[in-house]
Amino acid sequence: MSHIYRYSIIRFRPSADTGEFANIGIVVLDLDAQRIAYKLAPKRFTRINGFFDKEAYKAYQAITANLHDELGRFAGLIATGWDLAATEIFAELIAPRESSILFSAPRIMQADDWVEDVTTRLFDRLVKREQTTPTHPEQQLTQGIRNALRRNGLRQFKNLAVDDDVIPVRFPLGIQRSTIRAIQ
C-alpha cells in the first residue's frame, strides 16, 4: 500500500553570516498513519569537522543532544494523539527560527515502504550522500572481472589510456609494460 510522506532536511548552520550549512538529518511524517520518524548524524560527524572550525564542531556536538530530545518530544506528541493534527505539529517543528539548526522547506513523496525505511533511505541519500543510481551493466561486468583478477593475485590491471595520434583509446582493465595488454 502506498503512503504519502512529508519530509524536511535538518541542517546545521554555525554562522548566519556566511549561510553555509551541512545536512545532518531527516525528519519524515507519514500522512496516512500520522507517525513521525527522524534520523540524525552522529555526534562525531566528520563532515562538520571538515567543513567548519573547531568551535562550530563543539557547538554541533552540544546541539545534537538537544535536537534529539526535541525531535523525540514532537514524535511523542503525535504518537499520543494530542489535540493538534500531525501536520500542524510537523509544521511547528520545521518552522523557521533564529537558530543554528535549520529545516528545509517541506517536501513530499510517495512510497510503499514504512516510515522508518523511507527515513533511512532519505538519510543515506541526502546526509550520507550515497548514490543509489544503478551502475551501467558494462561497469558491473568490469568490476566483476577486476574483483576476479584481484582474487587470483593479478592486481596490476588498472584503467589504461593510450594516447595515440590516430585513435586515442581507453581500456578499463589494462597494463602497459613493453607491450600493452588489455581486457576489453
Short mmCIF file of N, CA and C in Angstrom, two decimals:
data_model
loop_
_atom_site.label_atom_id
_atom_site.label_comp_id
_atom_site.label_asym_id
_atom_site.label_seq_id
_atom_site.Cartn_x
_atom_site.Cartn_y
_atom_site.Cartn_z
N MET A 1 0.84 -1.18 0.00
CA MET A 1 0.00 0.00 0.00
C MET A 1 0.89 1.24 0.00
N SER A 2 0.57 2.17 -0.82
CA SER A 2 1.38 3.37 -0.98
C SER A 2 1.02 4.41 0.08
N HIS A 3 2.03 5.06 0.61
CA HIS A 3 1.84 6.10 1.62
C HIS A 3 2.37 7.43 1.09
N ILE A 4 1.80 8.50 1.59
CA ILE A 4 2.27 9.85 1.28
C ILE A 4 3.10 10.32 2.47
N TYR A 5 4.30 10.82 2.17
CA TYR A 5 5.22 11.29 3.21
C TYR A 5 5.57 12.74 2.98
N ARG A 6 5.66 13.47 4.05
CA ARG A 6 6.18 14.83 4.03
C ARG A 6 7.48 14.77 4.81
N TYR A 7 8.53 15.38 4.26
CA TYR A 7 9.83 15.33 4.95
C TYR A 7 10.56 16.65 4.83
N SER A 8 11.53 16.81 5.72
CA SER A 8 12.36 18.00 5.74
C SER A 8 13.79 17.59 6.07
N ILE A 9 14.74 18.26 5.45
CA ILE A 9 16.15 18.00 5.71
C ILE A 9 16.59 18.89 6.87
N ILE A 10 17.24 18.30 7.86
CA ILE A 10 17.75 19.06 9.01
C ILE A 10 19.17 19.50 8.68
N ARG A 11 19.43 20.79 8.88
CA ARG A 11 20.72 21.38 8.50
C ARG A 11 21.36 22.10 9.68
N PHE A 12 22.68 22.03 9.72
CA PHE A 12 23.45 22.74 10.74
C PHE A 12 24.16 23.90 10.07
N ARG A 13 23.87 25.13 10.57
CA ARG A 13 24.49 26.35 10.05
C ARG A 13 25.10 27.10 11.22
N PRO A 14 26.40 26.96 11.45
CA PRO A 14 27.01 27.58 12.62
C PRO A 14 27.09 29.11 12.54
N SER A 15 27.12 29.65 11.32
CA SER A 15 27.24 31.09 11.17
C SER A 15 26.18 31.60 10.21
N ALA A 16 25.33 32.48 10.71
CA ALA A 16 24.29 33.04 9.84
C ALA A 16 24.89 33.98 8.81
N ASP A 17 26.06 34.55 9.10
CA ASP A 17 26.70 35.49 8.17
C ASP A 17 27.07 34.83 6.85
N THR A 18 27.67 33.66 6.92
CA THR A 18 28.12 33.00 5.69
C THR A 18 27.00 32.23 5.02
N GLY A 19 26.05 31.75 5.79
CA GLY A 19 24.95 30.98 5.23
C GLY A 19 25.33 29.55 4.87
N GLU A 20 26.56 29.15 5.16
CA GLU A 20 26.99 27.79 4.85
C GLU A 20 26.36 26.81 5.82
N PHE A 21 25.96 25.66 5.31
CA PHE A 21 25.33 24.66 6.17
C PHE A 21 25.74 23.26 5.71
N ALA A 22 25.48 22.29 6.59
CA ALA A 22 25.69 20.88 6.26
C ALA A 22 24.42 20.12 6.65
N ASN A 23 24.00 19.21 5.81
CA ASN A 23 22.85 18.37 6.13
C ASN A 23 23.23 17.39 7.23
N ILE A 24 22.43 17.36 8.30
CA ILE A 24 22.76 16.48 9.44
C ILE A 24 21.64 15.52 9.79
N GLY A 25 20.50 15.61 9.14
CA GLY A 25 19.42 14.69 9.49
C GLY A 25 18.20 14.85 8.60
N ILE A 26 17.23 13.97 8.87
CA ILE A 26 15.97 13.93 8.14
C ILE A 26 14.85 13.74 9.14
N VAL A 27 13.74 14.42 8.93
CA VAL A 27 12.52 14.18 9.70
C VAL A 27 11.40 13.92 8.69
N VAL A 28 10.65 12.83 8.92
CA VAL A 28 9.63 12.38 7.96
C VAL A 28 8.31 12.19 8.69
N LEU A 29 7.24 12.66 8.07
CA LEU A 29 5.89 12.49 8.59
C LEU A 29 5.11 11.61 7.63
N ASP A 30 4.57 10.51 8.15
CA ASP A 30 3.68 9.65 7.38
C ASP A 30 2.28 10.24 7.51
N LEU A 31 1.78 10.82 6.45
CA LEU A 31 0.48 11.49 6.50
C LEU A 31 -0.67 10.52 6.70
N ASP A 32 -0.53 9.29 6.21
CA ASP A 32 -1.60 8.32 6.35
C ASP A 32 -1.68 7.75 7.77
N ALA A 33 -0.55 7.33 8.30
CA ALA A 33 -0.52 6.69 9.62
C ALA A 33 -0.33 7.70 10.76
N GLN A 34 -0.11 8.97 10.42
CA GLN A 34 0.10 10.02 11.42
C GLN A 34 1.25 9.65 12.36
N ARG A 35 2.39 9.25 11.75
CA ARG A 35 3.58 8.90 12.50
C ARG A 35 4.74 9.73 12.01
N ILE A 36 5.66 10.03 12.92
CA ILE A 36 6.85 10.79 12.56
C ILE A 36 8.08 9.94 12.88
N ALA A 37 9.07 10.04 12.01
CA ALA A 37 10.35 9.36 12.23
C ALA A 37 11.45 10.34 11.86
N TYR A 38 12.59 10.16 12.50
CA TYR A 38 13.73 11.04 12.21
C TYR A 38 15.02 10.27 12.35
N LYS A 39 16.07 10.79 11.74
CA LYS A 39 17.39 10.20 11.86
C LYS A 39 18.40 11.34 11.82
N LEU A 40 19.31 11.32 12.78
CA LEU A 40 20.34 12.35 12.87
C LEU A 40 21.73 11.75 12.66
N ALA A 41 22.62 12.56 12.16
CA ALA A 41 24.02 12.16 12.04
C ALA A 41 24.59 11.99 13.45
N PRO A 42 25.64 11.21 13.60
CA PRO A 42 26.22 11.01 14.93
C PRO A 42 26.84 12.29 15.48
N LYS A 43 27.06 12.29 16.79
CA LYS A 43 27.67 13.47 17.44
C LYS A 43 29.06 13.76 16.89
N ARG A 44 29.77 12.74 16.53
CA ARG A 44 31.11 12.90 15.94
C ARG A 44 30.99 12.70 14.43
N PHE A 45 30.50 13.72 13.78
CA PHE A 45 30.24 13.68 12.34
C PHE A 45 31.41 14.36 11.65
N THR A 46 32.21 13.60 10.92
CA THR A 46 33.44 14.13 10.35
C THR A 46 33.20 15.23 9.33
N ARG A 47 32.05 15.23 8.68
CA ARG A 47 31.77 16.29 7.72
C ARG A 47 31.75 17.65 8.40
N ILE A 48 31.19 17.73 9.61
CA ILE A 48 31.16 19.00 10.34
C ILE A 48 32.57 19.44 10.68
N ASN A 49 33.38 18.49 11.13
CA ASN A 49 34.77 18.81 11.46
C ASN A 49 35.55 19.25 10.23
N GLY A 50 35.24 18.68 9.08
CA GLY A 50 35.92 19.04 7.85
C GLY A 50 35.45 20.36 7.25
N PHE A 51 34.19 20.70 7.41
CA PHE A 51 33.63 21.91 6.81
C PHE A 51 33.88 23.16 7.66
N PHE A 52 33.78 23.01 8.97
CA PHE A 52 33.76 24.17 9.84
C PHE A 52 34.92 24.13 10.84
N ASP A 53 35.07 25.20 11.59
CA ASP A 53 36.17 25.26 12.56
C ASP A 53 35.83 24.46 13.82
N LYS A 54 36.79 24.42 14.75
CA LYS A 54 36.63 23.60 15.96
C LYS A 54 35.49 24.09 16.86
N GLU A 55 35.27 25.39 16.92
CA GLU A 55 34.18 25.92 17.75
C GLU A 55 32.83 25.46 17.21
N ALA A 56 32.68 25.47 15.91
CA ALA A 56 31.42 25.01 15.30
C ALA A 56 31.24 23.52 15.55
N TYR A 57 32.32 22.76 15.51
CA TYR A 57 32.24 21.32 15.76
C TYR A 57 31.81 21.04 17.20
N LYS A 58 32.34 21.80 18.14
CA LYS A 58 31.93 21.65 19.55
C LYS A 58 30.46 22.04 19.72
N ALA A 59 30.05 23.11 19.07
CA ALA A 59 28.65 23.54 19.14
C ALA A 59 27.73 22.47 18.55
N TYR A 60 28.14 21.89 17.45
CA TYR A 60 27.34 20.84 16.82
C TYR A 60 27.12 19.67 17.79
N GLN A 61 28.17 19.27 18.48
CA GLN A 61 28.05 18.15 19.41
C GLN A 61 27.06 18.45 20.52
N ALA A 62 27.06 19.68 21.02
CA ALA A 62 26.12 20.05 22.08
C ALA A 62 24.69 20.16 21.55
N ILE A 63 24.55 20.68 20.36
CA ILE A 63 23.23 20.91 19.77
C ILE A 63 22.53 19.61 19.43
N THR A 64 23.27 18.60 18.98
CA THR A 64 22.63 17.37 18.54
C THR A 64 21.89 16.66 19.69
N ALA A 65 22.42 16.73 20.89
CA ALA A 65 21.71 16.11 22.03
C ALA A 65 20.37 16.80 22.26
N ASN A 66 20.37 18.13 22.25
CA ASN A 66 19.12 18.88 22.43
C ASN A 66 18.15 18.63 21.27
N LEU A 67 18.67 18.56 20.07
CA LEU A 67 17.83 18.32 18.90
C LEU A 67 17.18 16.93 18.97
N HIS A 68 17.95 15.96 19.39
CA HIS A 68 17.42 14.60 19.53
C HIS A 68 16.26 14.60 20.53
N ASP A 69 16.41 15.30 21.65
CA ASP A 69 15.34 15.39 22.65
C ASP A 69 14.10 16.08 22.08
N GLU A 70 14.31 17.18 21.36
CA GLU A 70 13.19 17.93 20.80
C GLU A 70 12.43 17.11 19.75
N LEU A 71 13.17 16.42 18.89
CA LEU A 71 12.52 15.59 17.89
C LEU A 71 11.73 14.45 18.54
N GLY A 72 12.29 13.87 19.59
CA GLY A 72 11.58 12.83 20.33
C GLY A 72 10.31 13.35 20.98
N ARG A 73 10.37 14.58 21.48
CA ARG A 73 9.19 15.19 22.10
C ARG A 73 8.09 15.41 21.06
N PHE A 74 8.45 15.91 19.89
CA PHE A 74 7.45 16.12 18.83
C PHE A 74 6.88 14.79 18.35
N ALA A 75 7.72 13.77 18.21
CA ALA A 75 7.24 12.44 17.82
C ALA A 75 6.29 11.89 18.87
N GLY A 76 6.58 12.16 20.15
CA GLY A 76 5.70 11.72 21.23
C GLY A 76 4.36 12.42 21.19
N LEU A 77 4.35 13.69 20.85
CA LEU A 77 3.08 14.43 20.74
C LEU A 77 2.17 13.81 19.69
N ILE A 78 2.76 13.43 18.58
CA ILE A 78 1.97 12.82 17.50
C ILE A 78 1.51 11.43 17.92
N ALA A 79 2.39 10.65 18.55
CA ALA A 79 2.05 9.27 18.94
C ALA A 79 0.94 9.21 19.98
N THR A 80 0.88 10.21 20.87
CA THR A 80 -0.13 10.19 21.93
C THR A 80 -1.47 10.73 21.45
N GLY A 81 -1.53 11.16 20.19
CA GLY A 81 -2.79 11.66 19.67
C GLY A 81 -3.20 12.97 20.32
N TRP A 82 -2.25 13.85 20.50
CA TRP A 82 -2.51 15.13 21.11
C TRP A 82 -3.55 15.88 20.30
N ASP A 83 -4.09 16.97 20.81
CA ASP A 83 -5.21 17.67 20.17
C ASP A 83 -4.89 18.20 18.77
N LEU A 84 -3.64 18.56 18.52
CA LEU A 84 -3.29 19.09 17.20
C LEU A 84 -3.10 17.96 16.19
N ALA A 85 -3.37 18.24 14.95
CA ALA A 85 -3.15 17.27 13.89
C ALA A 85 -1.64 17.11 13.67
N ALA A 86 -1.26 15.95 13.16
CA ALA A 86 0.15 15.66 12.92
C ALA A 86 0.78 16.67 11.96
N THR A 87 0.02 17.12 10.97
CA THR A 87 0.57 18.10 10.03
C THR A 87 0.86 19.43 10.71
N GLU A 88 0.04 19.82 11.68
CA GLU A 88 0.29 21.06 12.42
C GLU A 88 1.52 20.92 13.32
N ILE A 89 1.67 19.78 13.94
CA ILE A 89 2.85 19.55 14.78
C ILE A 89 4.11 19.53 13.93
N PHE A 90 4.05 18.89 12.77
CA PHE A 90 5.18 18.85 11.85
C PHE A 90 5.53 20.25 11.37
N ALA A 91 4.51 21.04 11.04
CA ALA A 91 4.74 22.42 10.59
C ALA A 91 5.40 23.25 11.69
N GLU A 92 4.99 23.03 12.94
CA GLU A 92 5.60 23.76 14.06
C GLU A 92 7.05 23.34 14.25
N LEU A 93 7.32 22.06 14.07
CA LEU A 93 8.68 21.56 14.23
C LEU A 93 9.63 22.18 13.22
N ILE A 94 9.24 22.27 11.98
CA ILE A 94 10.15 22.76 10.93
C ILE A 94 10.02 24.26 10.67
N ALA A 95 9.24 24.96 11.48
CA ALA A 95 9.07 26.40 11.29
C ALA A 95 10.41 27.12 11.41
N PRO A 96 10.62 28.17 10.62
CA PRO A 96 11.88 28.92 10.68
C PRO A 96 12.08 29.57 12.05
N ARG A 97 13.31 29.46 12.54
CA ARG A 97 13.70 30.05 13.82
C ARG A 97 15.07 30.66 13.69
N GLU A 98 15.41 31.52 14.60
CA GLU A 98 16.76 32.05 14.69
C GLU A 98 17.59 31.03 15.45
N SER A 99 18.22 30.15 14.71
CA SER A 99 18.95 29.05 15.32
C SER A 99 20.03 28.58 14.36
N SER A 100 20.95 27.80 14.88
CA SER A 100 21.95 27.20 14.00
C SER A 100 21.44 25.90 13.39
N ILE A 101 20.25 25.48 13.80
CA ILE A 101 19.59 24.33 13.19
C ILE A 101 18.48 24.85 12.29
N LEU A 102 18.52 24.45 11.05
CA LEU A 102 17.52 24.86 10.06
C LEU A 102 16.82 23.63 9.52
N PHE A 103 15.61 23.81 9.08
CA PHE A 103 14.87 22.76 8.40
C PHE A 103 14.56 23.25 7.00
N SER A 104 14.73 22.37 6.03
CA SER A 104 14.41 22.76 4.65
C SER A 104 12.90 22.93 4.51
N ALA A 105 12.51 23.54 3.42
CA ALA A 105 11.08 23.62 3.12
C ALA A 105 10.55 22.20 3.01
N PRO A 106 9.32 21.97 3.45
CA PRO A 106 8.81 20.60 3.41
C PRO A 106 8.70 20.09 1.98
N ARG A 107 9.05 18.83 1.83
CA ARG A 107 8.96 18.16 0.54
C ARG A 107 7.98 17.00 0.70
N ILE A 108 7.50 16.50 -0.40
CA ILE A 108 6.52 15.42 -0.33
C ILE A 108 6.95 14.31 -1.27
N MET A 109 6.65 13.08 -0.88
CA MET A 109 6.96 11.92 -1.72
C MET A 109 5.96 10.81 -1.45
N GLN A 110 5.91 9.87 -2.34
CA GLN A 110 5.05 8.71 -2.19
C GLN A 110 5.91 7.47 -2.24
N ALA A 111 5.66 6.52 -1.33
CA ALA A 111 6.44 5.28 -1.29
C ALA A 111 5.60 4.16 -0.69
N ASP A 112 6.02 2.94 -0.98
CA ASP A 112 5.34 1.77 -0.44
C ASP A 112 5.95 1.30 0.88
N ASP A 113 7.06 1.89 1.29
CA ASP A 113 7.80 1.45 2.47
C ASP A 113 7.22 2.05 3.75
N TRP A 114 7.66 1.51 4.89
CA TRP A 114 7.32 2.06 6.19
C TRP A 114 8.07 3.36 6.40
N VAL A 115 7.60 4.18 7.31
CA VAL A 115 8.19 5.50 7.54
C VAL A 115 9.66 5.38 7.98
N GLU A 116 10.01 4.35 8.73
CA GLU A 116 11.39 4.18 9.16
C GLU A 116 12.30 3.87 7.98
N ASP A 117 11.82 3.05 7.05
CA ASP A 117 12.60 2.71 5.86
C ASP A 117 12.78 3.92 4.95
N VAL A 118 11.73 4.71 4.80
CA VAL A 118 11.82 5.93 4.00
C VAL A 118 12.82 6.90 4.63
N THR A 119 12.77 7.02 5.95
CA THR A 119 13.69 7.91 6.66
C THR A 119 15.13 7.47 6.43
N THR A 120 15.40 6.19 6.55
CA THR A 120 16.76 5.67 6.34
C THR A 120 17.22 5.90 4.91
N ARG A 121 16.34 5.64 3.95
CA ARG A 121 16.71 5.84 2.54
C ARG A 121 17.01 7.31 2.24
N LEU A 122 16.18 8.22 2.75
CA LEU A 122 16.42 9.65 2.54
C LEU A 122 17.70 10.10 3.25
N PHE A 123 17.93 9.59 4.47
CA PHE A 123 19.14 9.92 5.22
C PHE A 123 20.38 9.48 4.45
N ASP A 124 20.36 8.27 3.92
CA ASP A 124 21.51 7.76 3.18
C ASP A 124 21.79 8.61 1.94
N ARG A 125 20.75 9.05 1.28
CA ARG A 125 20.93 9.82 0.05
C ARG A 125 21.28 11.28 0.32
N LEU A 126 20.59 11.92 1.28
CA LEU A 126 20.74 13.37 1.45
C LEU A 126 21.76 13.77 2.51
N VAL A 127 22.04 12.90 3.46
CA VAL A 127 23.01 13.24 4.50
C VAL A 127 24.32 12.49 4.27
N LYS A 128 24.24 11.18 4.11
CA LYS A 128 25.44 10.40 3.88
C LYS A 128 25.93 10.53 2.44
N ARG A 129 25.07 11.04 1.57
CA ARG A 129 25.38 11.30 0.16
C ARG A 129 25.75 10.04 -0.61
N GLU A 130 25.06 8.95 -0.30
CA GLU A 130 25.28 7.71 -1.03
C GLU A 130 24.44 7.74 -2.30
N GLN A 131 25.04 7.40 -3.38
CA GLN A 131 24.35 7.38 -4.66
C GLN A 131 23.58 6.08 -4.79
N THR A 132 22.34 6.15 -5.15
CA THR A 132 21.51 4.96 -5.28
C THR A 132 21.24 4.61 -6.74
N THR A 133 21.87 5.31 -7.66
CA THR A 133 21.62 5.01 -9.06
C THR A 133 22.35 3.73 -9.44
N PRO A 134 21.68 2.85 -10.14
CA PRO A 134 22.35 1.60 -10.53
C PRO A 134 23.44 1.88 -11.55
N THR A 135 24.50 1.09 -11.49
CA THR A 135 25.59 1.28 -12.43
C THR A 135 25.25 0.65 -13.77
N HIS A 136 25.94 1.07 -14.77
CA HIS A 136 25.75 0.55 -16.11
C HIS A 136 26.19 -0.92 -16.14
N PRO A 137 25.50 -1.78 -16.89
CA PRO A 137 25.87 -3.20 -16.92
C PRO A 137 27.34 -3.44 -17.29
N GLU A 138 27.89 -2.61 -18.19
CA GLU A 138 29.30 -2.77 -18.57
C GLU A 138 30.22 -2.47 -17.37
N GLN A 139 29.85 -1.48 -16.57
CA GLN A 139 30.64 -1.17 -15.38
C GLN A 139 30.56 -2.30 -14.36
N GLN A 140 29.39 -2.92 -14.22
CA GLN A 140 29.24 -4.05 -13.31
C GLN A 140 30.09 -5.23 -13.77
N LEU A 141 30.11 -5.49 -15.07
CA LEU A 141 30.91 -6.57 -15.61
C LEU A 141 32.40 -6.29 -15.41
N THR A 142 32.82 -5.07 -15.69
CA THR A 142 34.22 -4.69 -15.49
C THR A 142 34.62 -4.85 -14.03
N GLN A 143 33.77 -4.42 -13.12
CA GLN A 143 34.07 -4.55 -11.69
C GLN A 143 34.15 -6.02 -11.28
N GLY A 144 33.28 -6.85 -11.83
CA GLY A 144 33.32 -8.28 -11.54
C GLY A 144 34.62 -8.93 -12.03
N ILE A 145 35.05 -8.57 -13.23
CA ILE A 145 36.31 -9.09 -13.76
C ILE A 145 37.48 -8.59 -12.92
N ARG A 146 37.46 -7.30 -12.56
CA ARG A 146 38.53 -6.73 -11.73
C ARG A 146 38.62 -7.46 -10.39
N ASN A 147 37.47 -7.74 -9.77
CA ASN A 147 37.46 -8.46 -8.49
C ASN A 147 37.99 -9.88 -8.66
N ALA A 148 37.63 -10.56 -9.76
CA ALA A 148 38.13 -11.91 -10.01
C ALA A 148 39.64 -11.91 -10.22
N LEU A 149 40.14 -10.92 -10.95
CA LEU A 149 41.59 -10.82 -11.15
C LEU A 149 42.32 -10.59 -9.81
N ARG A 150 41.78 -9.74 -8.98
CA ARG A 150 42.41 -9.47 -7.67
C ARG A 150 42.40 -10.70 -6.78
N ARG A 151 41.30 -11.46 -6.82
CA ARG A 151 41.24 -12.69 -6.01
C ARG A 151 42.31 -13.68 -6.44
N ASN A 152 42.70 -13.63 -7.72
CA ASN A 152 43.73 -14.54 -8.24
C ASN A 152 45.12 -13.91 -8.25
N GLY A 153 45.28 -12.81 -7.55
CA GLY A 153 46.60 -12.20 -7.39
C GLY A 153 47.05 -11.30 -8.53
N LEU A 154 46.19 -10.97 -9.45
CA LEU A 154 46.55 -10.10 -10.57
C LEU A 154 46.03 -8.69 -10.30
N ARG A 155 46.81 -7.93 -9.58
CA ARG A 155 46.38 -6.60 -9.16
C ARG A 155 46.91 -5.48 -10.07
N GLN A 156 47.69 -5.81 -11.07
CA GLN A 156 48.31 -4.78 -11.89
C GLN A 156 47.39 -4.22 -12.97
N PHE A 157 46.24 -4.83 -13.21
CA PHE A 157 45.31 -4.31 -14.23
C PHE A 157 44.57 -3.10 -13.69
N LYS A 158 44.73 -1.98 -14.35
CA LYS A 158 44.12 -0.70 -13.96
C LYS A 158 43.46 -0.06 -15.19
N ASN A 159 42.84 1.10 -14.98
CA ASN A 159 42.36 1.89 -16.11
C ASN A 159 43.58 2.36 -16.88
N LEU A 160 43.55 2.17 -18.19
CA LEU A 160 44.71 2.50 -19.02
C LEU A 160 44.24 3.36 -20.19
N ALA A 161 44.90 4.48 -20.38
CA ALA A 161 44.62 5.35 -21.51
C ALA A 161 45.82 5.34 -22.44
N VAL A 162 45.58 5.05 -23.70
CA VAL A 162 46.63 5.05 -24.72
C VAL A 162 46.37 6.25 -25.60
N ASP A 163 47.24 7.25 -25.48
CA ASP A 163 47.09 8.48 -26.26
C ASP A 163 47.84 8.33 -27.57
N ASP A 164 47.13 7.95 -28.60
CA ASP A 164 47.69 7.75 -29.92
C ASP A 164 47.30 8.94 -30.79
N ASP A 165 48.14 9.28 -31.75
CA ASP A 165 47.84 10.40 -32.64
C ASP A 165 46.62 10.11 -33.52
N VAL A 166 46.44 8.85 -33.88
CA VAL A 166 45.35 8.49 -34.78
C VAL A 166 44.06 8.23 -34.00
N ILE A 167 44.12 7.28 -33.06
CA ILE A 167 42.93 6.92 -32.30
C ILE A 167 43.32 6.75 -30.82
N PRO A 168 42.97 7.71 -29.97
CA PRO A 168 43.21 7.51 -28.54
C PRO A 168 42.20 6.50 -27.98
N VAL A 169 42.68 5.60 -27.13
CA VAL A 169 41.85 4.51 -26.63
C VAL A 169 41.96 4.44 -25.11
N ARG A 170 40.85 4.06 -24.48
CA ARG A 170 40.84 3.81 -23.03
C ARG A 170 40.41 2.37 -22.79
N PHE A 171 41.16 1.70 -21.92
CA PHE A 171 40.83 0.34 -21.53
C PHE A 171 40.51 0.33 -20.04
N PRO A 172 39.38 -0.26 -19.65
CA PRO A 172 39.05 -0.30 -18.22
C PRO A 172 39.98 -1.23 -17.45
N LEU A 173 40.53 -2.24 -18.13
CA LEU A 173 41.45 -3.18 -17.49
C LEU A 173 42.65 -3.34 -18.41
N GLY A 174 43.75 -2.69 -18.07
CA GLY A 174 44.92 -2.76 -18.92
C GLY A 174 46.20 -2.66 -18.12
N ILE A 175 47.28 -3.09 -18.77
CA ILE A 175 48.61 -2.99 -18.18
C ILE A 175 49.58 -2.66 -19.31
N GLN A 176 50.52 -1.77 -19.05
CA GLN A 176 51.47 -1.39 -20.08
C GLN A 176 52.87 -1.62 -19.54
N ARG A 177 53.55 -2.55 -20.18
CA ARG A 177 54.96 -2.81 -19.90
C ARG A 177 55.68 -2.61 -21.21
N SER A 178 56.37 -3.62 -21.70
CA SER A 178 56.99 -3.49 -23.02
C SER A 178 55.91 -3.52 -24.11
N THR A 179 54.82 -4.23 -23.81
CA THR A 179 53.66 -4.24 -24.69
C THR A 179 52.42 -3.92 -23.87
N ILE A 180 51.37 -3.57 -24.56
CA ILE A 180 50.11 -3.28 -23.89
C ILE A 180 49.28 -4.54 -23.85
N ARG A 181 48.78 -4.85 -22.67
CA ARG A 181 47.86 -5.97 -22.52
C ARG A 181 46.59 -5.40 -21.90
N ALA A 182 45.47 -5.74 -22.51
CA ALA A 182 44.21 -5.18 -22.03
C ALA A 182 43.07 -6.18 -22.18
N ILE A 183 42.11 -6.02 -21.30
CA ILE A 183 40.87 -6.79 -21.37
C ILE A 183 39.78 -5.80 -21.75
N GLN A 184 39.14 -6.05 -22.85
CA GLN A 184 38.08 -5.15 -23.31
C GLN A 184 36.80 -5.93 -23.45
#
